[in-house]
Amino acid sequence: MMNKLLQPAGWLPPKGYANGIAARGTQIFVGGQIGWNGQQQFETDDFIAQCGQALRNIAEVLREAGAGPEHMVRMTWYITDRDEYNARLSELGPVYRDAMGRNFPAMTCVQVAALVEARAKVEIEVTAVLPD
C-alpha cells in the first residue's frame, strides 16, 4: 500500500502540502538538513539556494534508505525569515519540485529566532515511510 492522502470532505485542498497522510511500513527519520553541502560548507547565503541544497540533502539521505521523495509523509521547515519565505514562494516552488518532484507531504513551517549554524537560513526535517 502506498501512502494515502487524508483530505476531509468539503475542505479546500491545500497548496504545496497535504493535510494528512496515512502510511504503513519502515519509518525513516531524516534529521534537520540545512543549506550546506556534504562537506558541511555553505556555498551561498541566498535563501532559495540554501533551500535547494537542504532539499537535495534530504533526497540523498532518503536514497540511503532505499526511499525517495515519494515516501515522505511529514516535513517540518524551520526558517529564520517568514517575510522572505512568503515573498519568494514563486521562486521556491520550482526549486522544491526539482529536488522533490510533485510529492507534497503533511507540512509545518515555523519561523525561529536562529538556527545552530549561524549562516543557515532554513532547516528541514522529514519523516518518510517505505511501504512493506
PDB file of N, CA and C in Angstrom, residues 6-89:
ATOM      1  N   LEU A   6      -5.014  12.256   3.289  1.00  0.00           N
ATOM      2  CA  LEU A   6      -6.175  12.461   4.138  1.00  0.00           C
ATOM      3  C   LEU A   6      -6.711  13.866   3.873  1.00  0.00           C
ATOM      4  N   GLN A   7      -7.800  13.942   3.119  1.00  0.00           N
ATOM      5  CA  GLN A   7      -8.399  15.209   2.724  1.00  0.00           C
ATOM      6  C   GLN A   7      -9.870  15.191   3.131  1.00  0.00           C
ATOM      7  N   PRO A   8     -10.209  15.840   4.251  1.00  0.00           N
ATOM      8  CA  PRO A   8     -11.594  15.837   4.700  1.00  0.00           C
ATOM      9  C   PRO A   8     -12.552  16.395   3.634  1.00  0.00           C
ATOM     10  N   ALA A   9     -13.706  15.771   3.526  1.00  0.00           N
ATOM     11  CA  ALA A   9     -14.734  16.206   2.578  1.00  0.00           C
ATOM     12  C   ALA A   9     -15.113  17.652   2.856  1.00  0.00           C
ATOM     13  N   GLY A  10     -15.237  18.421   1.801  1.00  0.00           N
ATOM     14  CA  GLY A  10     -15.652  19.804   1.932  1.00  0.00           C
ATOM     15  C   GLY A  10     -14.528  20.790   2.196  1.00  0.00           C
ATOM     16  N   TRP A  11     -13.321  20.299   2.493  1.00  0.00           N
ATOM     17  CA  TRP A  11     -12.190  21.199   2.721  1.00  0.00           C
ATOM     18  C   TRP A  11     -11.572  21.589   1.393  1.00  0.00           C
ATOM     19  N   LEU A  12     -11.134  22.821   1.272  1.00  0.00           N
ATOM     20  CA  LEU A  12     -10.358  23.221   0.112  1.00  0.00           C
ATOM     21  C   LEU A  12      -9.014  22.487   0.147  1.00  0.00           C
ATOM     22  N   PRO A  13      -8.523  22.042  -0.991  1.00  0.00           N
ATOM     23  CA  PRO A  13      -7.234  21.348  -0.994  1.00  0.00           C
ATOM     24  C   PRO A  13      -6.097  22.313  -0.683  1.00  0.00           C
ATOM     25  N   PRO A  14      -5.136  21.902   0.113  1.00  0.00           N
ATOM     26  CA  PRO A  14      -4.000  22.764   0.419  1.00  0.00           C
ATOM     27  C   PRO A  14      -3.093  22.893  -0.806  1.00  0.00           C
ATOM     28  N   LYS A  15      -2.319  23.951  -0.837  1.00  0.00           N
ATOM     29  CA  LYS A  15      -1.392  24.180  -1.952  1.00  0.00           C
ATOM     30  C   LYS A  15       0.022  23.912  -1.466  1.00  0.00           C
ATOM     31  N   GLY A  16       0.657  22.882  -2.033  1.00  0.00           N
ATOM     32  CA  GLY A  16       2.047  22.594  -1.716  1.00  0.00           C
ATOM     33  C   GLY A  16       2.279  21.702  -0.513  1.00  0.00           C
ATOM     34  N   TYR A  17       1.221  21.145   0.046  1.00  0.00           N
ATOM     35  CA  TYR A  17       1.363  20.212   1.166  1.00  0.00           C
ATOM     36  C   TYR A  17       0.084  19.402   1.289  1.00  0.00           C
ATOM     37  N   ALA A  18       0.092  18.419   2.173  1.00  0.00           N
ATOM     38  CA  ALA A  18      -1.093  17.610   2.445  1.00  0.00           C
ATOM     39  C   ALA A  18      -1.589  17.911   3.850  1.00  0.00           C
ATOM     40  N   ASN A  19      -2.910  17.803   4.055  1.00  0.00           N
ATOM     41  CA  ASN A  19      -3.451  17.951   5.408  1.00  0.00           C
ATOM     42  C   ASN A  19      -3.028  16.795   6.297  1.00  0.00           C
ATOM     43  N   GLY A  20      -2.931  15.627   5.728  1.00  0.00           N
ATOM     44  CA  GLY A  20      -2.515  14.449   6.476  1.00  0.00           C
ATOM     45  C   GLY A  20      -2.229  13.305   5.522  1.00  0.00           C
ATOM     46  N   ILE A  21      -1.490  12.323   6.007  1.00  0.00           N
ATOM     47  CA  ILE A  21      -1.132  11.148   5.216  1.00  0.00           C
ATOM     48  C   ILE A  21      -1.170   9.927   6.130  1.00  0.00           C
ATOM     49  N   ALA A  22      -1.762   8.844   5.652  1.00  0.00           N
ATOM     50  CA  ALA A  22      -1.724   7.560   6.353  1.00  0.00           C
ATOM     51  C   ALA A  22      -0.724   6.676   5.620  1.00  0.00           C
ATOM     52  N   ALA A  23       0.114   5.967   6.372  1.00  0.00           N
ATOM     53  CA  ALA A  23       1.150   5.138   5.759  1.00  0.00           C
ATOM     54  C   ALA A  23       1.455   3.939   6.645  1.00  0.00           C
ATOM     55  N   ARG A  24       1.960   2.898   6.013  1.00  0.00           N
ATOM     56  CA  ARG A  24       2.384   1.706   6.739  1.00  0.00           C
ATOM     57  C   ARG A  24       3.712   1.256   6.137  1.00  0.00           C
ATOM     58  N   GLY A  25       4.677   0.898   7.007  1.00  0.00           N
ATOM     59  CA  GLY A  25       5.949   0.412   6.504  1.00  0.00           C
ATOM     60  C   GLY A  25       7.103   0.812   7.405  1.00  0.00           C
ATOM     61  N   THR A  26       8.306   0.808   6.831  1.00  0.00           N
ATOM     62  CA  THR A  26       9.521   1.173   7.555  1.00  0.00           C
ATOM     63  C   THR A  26       9.601   2.689   7.661  1.00  0.00           C
ATOM     64  N   GLN A  27       9.693   3.169   8.885  1.00  0.00           N
ATOM     65  CA  GLN A  27       9.776   4.608   9.107  1.00  0.00           C
ATOM     66  C   GLN A  27      11.214   5.083   8.951  1.00  0.00           C
ATOM     67  N   ILE A  28      11.367   6.215   8.277  1.00  0.00           N
ATOM     68  CA  ILE A  28      12.677   6.822   8.059  1.00  0.00           C
ATOM     69  C   ILE A  28      12.604   8.242   8.610  1.00  0.00           C
ATOM     70  N   PHE A  29      13.523   8.573   9.477  1.00  0.00           N
ATOM     71  CA  PHE A  29      13.551   9.897  10.091  1.00  0.00           C
ATOM     72  C   PHE A  29      14.804  10.618   9.625  1.00  0.00           C
ATOM     73  N   VAL A  30      14.616  11.697   8.893  1.00  0.00           N
ATOM     74  CA  VAL A  30      15.740  12.480   8.390  1.00  0.00           C
ATOM     75  C   VAL A  30      15.915  13.683   9.305  1.00  0.00           C
ATOM     76  N   GLY A  31      17.068  13.741   9.942  1.00  0.00           N
ATOM     77  CA  GLY A  31      17.377  14.870  10.815  1.00  0.00           C
ATOM     78  C   GLY A  31      17.401  16.168  10.034  1.00  0.00           C
ATOM     79  N   GLY A  32      17.303  17.279  10.727  1.00  0.00           N
ATOM     80  CA  GLY A  32      17.269  18.583  10.093  1.00  0.00           C
ATOM     81  C   GLY A  32      18.433  18.803   9.139  1.00  0.00           C
ATOM     82  N   GLN A  33      18.105  19.090   7.900  1.00  0.00           N
ATOM     83  CA  GLN A  33      19.112  19.367   6.876  1.00  0.00           C
ATOM     84  C   GLN A  33      19.110  20.860   6.583  1.00  0.00           C
ATOM     85  N   ILE A  34      20.315  21.406   6.476  1.00  0.00           N
ATOM     86  CA  ILE A  34      20.464  22.832   6.192  1.00  0.00           C
ATOM     87  C   ILE A  34      21.102  23.000   4.822  1.00  0.00           C
ATOM     88  N   GLY A  35      21.307  24.237   4.433  1.00  0.00           N
ATOM     89  CA  GLY A  35      21.767  24.546   3.092  1.00  0.00           C
ATOM     90  C   GLY A  35      23.259  24.482   2.885  1.00  0.00           C
ATOM     91  N   TRP A  36      23.925  23.511   3.506  1.00  0.00           N
ATOM     92  CA  TRP A  36      25.337  23.307   3.202  1.00  0.00           C
ATOM     93  C   TRP A  36      25.530  21.997   2.485  1.00  0.00           C
ATOM     94  N   ASN A  37      26.697  21.823   1.883  1.00  0.00           N
ATOM     95  CA  ASN A  37      26.965  20.617   1.101  1.00  0.00           C
ATOM     96  C   ASN A  37      27.407  19.468   2.003  1.00  0.00           C
ATOM     97  N   GLY A  38      27.742  18.334   1.394  1.00  0.00           N
ATOM     98  CA  GLY A  38      28.131  17.139   2.140  1.00  0.00           C
ATOM     99  C   GLY A  38      29.399  17.291   2.955  1.00  0.00           C
ATOM    100  N   GLN A  39      30.180  18.327   2.667  1.00  0.00           N
ATOM    101  CA  GLN A  39      31.383  18.621   3.435  1.00  0.00           C
ATOM    102  C   GLN A  39      31.140  19.699   4.485  1.00  0.00           C
ATOM    103  N   GLN A  40      29.862  19.964   4.734  1.00  0.00           N
ATOM    104  CA  GLN A  40      29.413  20.941   5.732  1.00  0.00           C
ATOM    105  C   GLN A  40      29.963  22.333   5.458  1.00  0.00           C
ATOM    106  N   GLN A  41      29.903  22.705   4.172  1.00  0.00           N
ATOM    107  CA  GLN A  41      30.341  24.042   3.756  1.00  0.00           C
ATOM    108  C   GLN A  41      29.192  24.737   3.042  1.00  0.00           C
ATOM    109  N   PHE A  42      28.955  25.980   3.415  1.00  0.00           N
ATOM    110  CA  PHE A  42      27.954  26.790   2.720  1.00  0.00           C
ATOM    111  C   PHE A  42      28.565  27.314   1.432  1.00  0.00           C
ATOM    112  N   GLU A  43      27.807  27.198   0.351  1.00  0.00           N
ATOM    113  CA  GLU A  43      28.253  27.734  -0.927  1.00  0.00           C
ATOM    114  C   GLU A  43      27.565  29.059  -1.230  1.00  0.00           C
ATOM    115  N   THR A  44      26.550  29.408  -0.430  1.00  0.00           N
ATOM    116  CA  THR A  44      25.786  30.633  -0.659  1.00  0.00           C
ATOM    117  C   THR A  44      25.059  31.042   0.614  1.00  0.00           C
ATOM    118  N   ASP A  45      24.707  32.332   0.667  1.00  0.00           N
ATOM    119  CA  ASP A  45      23.854  32.834   1.740  1.00  0.00           C
ATOM    120  C   ASP A  45      22.449  33.139   1.226  1.00  0.00           C
ATOM    121  N   ASP A  46      22.175  32.804  -0.040  1.00  0.00           N
ATOM    122  CA  ASP A  46      20.864  33.045  -0.626  1.00  0.00           C
ATOM    123  C   ASP A  46      19.848  32.046  -0.074  1.00  0.00           C
ATOM    124  N   PHE A  47      18.707  32.558   0.356  1.00  0.00           N
ATOM    125  CA  PHE A  47      17.668  31.715   0.959  1.00  0.00           C
ATOM    126  C   PHE A  47      17.207  30.599   0.017  1.00  0.00           C
ATOM    127  N   ILE A  48      16.875  30.927  -1.225  1.00  0.00           N
ATOM    128  CA  ILE A  48      16.362  29.927  -2.161  1.00  0.00           C
ATOM    129  C   ILE A  48      17.424  28.869  -2.452  1.00  0.00           C
ATOM    130  N   ALA A  49      18.654  29.284  -2.661  1.00  0.00           N
ATOM    131  CA  ALA A  49      19.735  28.321  -2.927  1.00  0.00           C
ATOM    132  C   ALA A  49      19.957  27.415  -1.721  1.00  0.00           C
ATOM    133  N   GLN A  50      19.878  27.962  -0.521  1.00  0.00           N
ATOM    134  CA  GLN A  50      20.022  27.124   0.671  1.00  0.00           C
ATOM    135  C   GLN A  50      18.866  26.134   0.784  1.00  0.00           C
ATOM    136  N   CYS A  51      17.656  26.558   0.442  1.00  0.00           N
ATOM    137  CA  CYS A  51      16.517  25.636   0.444  1.00  0.00           C
ATOM    138  C   CYS A  51      16.765  24.490  -0.526  1.00  0.00           C
ATOM    139  N   GLY A  52      17.217  24.818  -1.720  1.00  0.00           N
ATOM    140  CA  GLY A  52      17.509  23.783  -2.716  1.00  0.00           C
ATOM    141  C   GLY A  52      18.537  22.794  -2.226  1.00  0.00           C
ATOM    142  N   GLN A  53      19.604  23.284  -1.602  1.00  0.00           N
ATOM    143  CA  GLN A  53      20.640  22.384  -1.088  1.00  0.00           C
ATOM    144  C   GLN A  53      20.085  21.509   0.026  1.00  0.00           C
ATOM    145  N   ALA A  54      19.312  22.090   0.942  1.00  0.00           N
ATOM    146  CA  ALA A  54      18.726  21.307   2.037  1.00  0.00           C
ATOM    147  C   ALA A  54      17.820  20.207   1.482  1.00  0.00           C
ATOM    148  N   LEU A  55      17.031  20.534   0.466  1.00  0.00           N
ATOM    149  CA  LEU A  55      16.132  19.544  -0.139  1.00  0.00           C
ATOM    150  C   LEU A  55      16.920  18.447  -0.854  1.00  0.00           C
ATOM    151  N   ARG A  56      17.989  18.807  -1.539  1.00  0.00           N
ATOM    152  CA  ARG A  56      18.830  17.777  -2.182  1.00  0.00           C
ATOM    153  C   ARG A  56      19.499  16.898  -1.127  1.00  0.00           C
ATOM    154  N   ASN A  57      19.887  17.492  -0.006  1.00  0.00           N
ATOM    155  CA  ASN A  57      20.466  16.703   1.088  1.00  0.00           C
ATOM    156  C   ASN A  57      19.449  15.679   1.600  1.00  0.00           C
ATOM    157  N   ILE A  58      18.207  16.104   1.752  1.00  0.00           N
ATOM    158  CA  ILE A  58      17.149  15.193   2.205  1.00  0.00           C
ATOM    159  C   ILE A  58      16.990  14.044   1.223  1.00  0.00           C
ATOM    160  N   ALA A  59      16.946  14.364  -0.074  1.00  0.00           N
ATOM    161  CA  ALA A  59      16.793  13.318  -1.091  1.00  0.00           C
ATOM    162  C   ALA A  59      17.936  12.309  -1.013  1.00  0.00           C
ATOM    163  N   GLU A  60      19.138  12.784  -0.758  1.00  0.00           N
ATOM    164  CA  GLU A  60      20.283  11.871  -0.647  1.00  0.00           C
ATOM    165  C   GLU A  60      20.155  10.964   0.574  1.00  0.00           C
ATOM    166  N   VAL A  61      19.724  11.515   1.690  1.00  0.00           N
ATOM    167  CA  VAL A  61      19.550  10.686   2.892  1.00  0.00           C
ATOM    168  C   VAL A  61      18.452   9.660   2.644  1.00  0.00           C
ATOM    169  N   LEU A  62      17.366  10.064   2.021  1.00  0.00           N
ATOM    170  CA  LEU A  62      16.296   9.110   1.710  1.00  0.00           C
ATOM    171  C   LEU A  62      16.810   7.979   0.824  1.00  0.00           C
ATOM    172  N   ARG A  63      17.636   8.308  -0.170  1.00  0.00           N
ATOM    173  CA  ARG A  63      18.199   7.272  -1.057  1.00  0.00           C
ATOM    174  C   ARG A  63      19.007   6.237  -0.270  1.00  0.00           C
ATOM    175  N   GLU A  64      19.680   6.673   0.777  1.00  0.00           N
ATOM    176  CA  GLU A  64      20.459   5.746   1.611  1.00  0.00           C
ATOM    177  C   GLU A  64      19.570   4.676   2.237  1.00  0.00           C
ATOM    178  N   ALA A  65      18.300   4.989   2.416  1.00  0.00           N
ATOM    179  CA  ALA A  65      17.343   4.041   2.997  1.00  0.00           C
ATOM    180  C   ALA A  65      16.559   3.300   1.920  1.00  0.00           C
ATOM    181  N   GLY A  66      16.903   3.541   0.651  1.00  0.00           N
ATOM    182  CA  GLY A  66      16.144   2.919  -0.432  1.00  0.00           C
ATOM    183  C   GLY A  66      14.822   3.613  -0.695  1.00  0.00           C
ATOM    184  N   ALA A  67      14.712   4.835  -0.245  1.00  0.00           N
ATOM    185  CA  ALA A  67      13.466   5.594  -0.383  1.00  0.00           C
ATOM    186  C   ALA A  67      13.694   6.799  -1.288  1.00  0.00           C
ATOM    187  N   GLY A  68      12.626   7.504  -1.551  1.00  0.00           N
ATOM    188  CA  GLY A  68      12.688   8.718  -2.343  1.00  0.00           C
ATOM    189  C   GLY A  68      11.681   9.723  -1.835  1.00  0.00           C
ATOM    190  N   PRO A  69      11.621  10.877  -2.458  1.00  0.00           N
ATOM    191  CA  PRO A  69      10.674  11.912  -2.034  1.00  0.00           C
ATOM    192  C   PRO A  69       9.219  11.438  -2.009  1.00  0.00           C
ATOM    193  N   GLU A  70       8.888  10.483  -2.855  1.00  0.00           N
ATOM    194  CA  GLU A  70       7.509   9.978  -2.887  1.00  0.00           C
ATOM    195  C   GLU A  70       7.121   9.258  -1.601  1.00  0.00           C
ATOM    196  N   HIS A  71       8.105   8.942  -0.752  1.00  0.00           N
ATOM    197  CA  HIS A  71       7.832   8.246   0.503  1.00  0.00           C
ATOM    198  C   HIS A  71       7.698   9.210   1.695  1.00  0.00           C
ATOM    199  N   MET A  72       7.882  10.507   1.461  1.00  0.00           N
ATOM    200  CA  MET A  72       7.777  11.475   2.551  1.00  0.00           C
ATOM    201  C   MET A  72       6.332  11.554   3.044  1.00  0.00           C
ATOM    202  N   VAL A  73       6.161  11.583   4.352  1.00  0.00           N
ATOM    203  CA  VAL A  73       4.828  11.749   4.931  1.00  0.00           C
ATOM    204  C   VAL A  73       4.741  13.005   5.791  1.00  0.00           C
ATOM    205  N   ARG A  74       5.875  13.519   6.224  1.00  0.00           N
ATOM    206  CA  ARG A  74       5.883  14.695   7.109  1.00  0.00           C
ATOM    207  C   ARG A  74       7.134  15.499   6.834  1.00  0.00           C
ATOM    208  N   MET A  75       6.973  16.812   6.780  1.00  0.00           N
ATOM    209  CA  MET A  75       8.098  17.713   6.545  1.00  0.00           C
ATOM    210  C   MET A  75       7.912  18.920   7.453  1.00  0.00           C
ATOM    211  N   THR A  76       8.965  19.282   8.164  1.00  0.00           N
ATOM    212  CA  THR A  76       8.931  20.471   9.011  1.00  0.00           C
ATOM    213  C   THR A  76      10.046  21.410   8.575  1.00  0.00           C
ATOM    214  N   TRP A  77       9.671  22.630   8.253  1.00  0.00           N
ATOM    215  CA  TRP A  77      10.615  23.669   7.859  1.00  0.00           C
ATOM    216  C   TRP A  77      10.793  24.628   9.031  1.00  0.00           C
ATOM    217  N   TYR A  78      12.044  24.954   9.322  1.00  0.00           N
ATOM    218  CA  TYR A  78      12.385  25.991  10.286  1.00  0.00           C
ATOM    219  C   TYR A  78      13.089  27.079   9.483  1.00  0.00           C
ATOM    220  N   ILE A  79      12.510  28.269   9.465  1.00  0.00           N
ATOM    221  CA  ILE A  79      13.067  29.360   8.681  1.00  0.00           C
ATOM    222  C   ILE A  79      13.377  30.538   9.601  1.00  0.00           C
ATOM    223  N   THR A  80      14.344  31.340   9.202  1.00  0.00           N
ATOM    224  CA  THR A  80      14.728  32.486  10.033  1.00  0.00           C
ATOM    225  C   THR A  80      14.030  33.770   9.614  1.00  0.00           C
ATOM    226  N   ASP A  81      13.336  33.759   8.463  1.00  0.00           N
ATOM    227  CA  ASP A  81      12.684  34.974   7.990  1.00  0.00           C
ATOM    228  C   ASP A  81      11.387  34.626   7.256  1.00  0.00           C
ATOM    229  N   ARG A  82      10.284  34.730   7.953  1.00  0.00           N
ATOM    230  CA  ARG A  82       8.978  34.412   7.389  1.00  0.00           C
ATOM    231  C   ARG A  82       8.635  35.307   6.211  1.00  0.00           C
ATOM    232  N   ASP A  83       8.998  36.573   6.299  1.00  0.00           N
ATOM    233  CA  ASP A  83       8.684  37.505   5.221  1.00  0.00           C
ATOM    234  C   ASP A  83       9.426  37.133   3.940  1.00  0.00           C
ATOM    235  N   GLU A  84      10.685  36.760   4.056  1.00  0.00           N
ATOM    236  CA  GLU A  84      11.422  36.348   2.856  1.00  0.00           C
ATOM    237  C   GLU A  84      10.828  35.065   2.282  1.00  0.00           C
ATOM    238  N   TYR A  85      10.487  34.118   3.136  1.00  0.00           N
ATOM    239  CA  TYR A  85       9.858  32.875   2.682  1.00  0.00           C
ATOM    240  C   TYR A  85       8.604  33.189   1.860  1.00  0.00           C
ATOM    241  N   ASN A  86       7.713  34.002   2.405  1.00  0.00           N
ATOM    242  CA  ASN A  86       6.469  34.327   1.709  1.00  0.00           C
ATOM    243  C   ASN A  86       6.714  35.128   0.432  1.00  0.00           C
ATOM    244  N   ALA A  87       7.650  36.051   0.460  1.00  0.00           N
ATOM    245  CA  ALA A  87       7.928  36.888  -0.703  1.00  0.00           C
ATOM    246  C   ALA A  87       8.553  36.095  -1.849  1.00  0.00           C
ATOM    247  N   ARG A  88       9.201  34.968  -1.533  1.00  0.00           N
ATOM    248  CA  ARG A  88       9.949  34.232  -2.555  1.00  0.00           C
ATOM    249  C   ARG A  88       9.338  32.870  -2.875  1.00  0.00           C
ATOM    250  N   LEU A  89       8.074  32.662  -2.492  1.00  0.00           N
ATOM    251  CA  LEU A  89       7.417  31.374  -2.759  1.00  0.00           C
ATOM    252  C   LEU A  89       7.414  31.017  -4.245  1.00  0.00           C
TER     253      LEU A  89
END
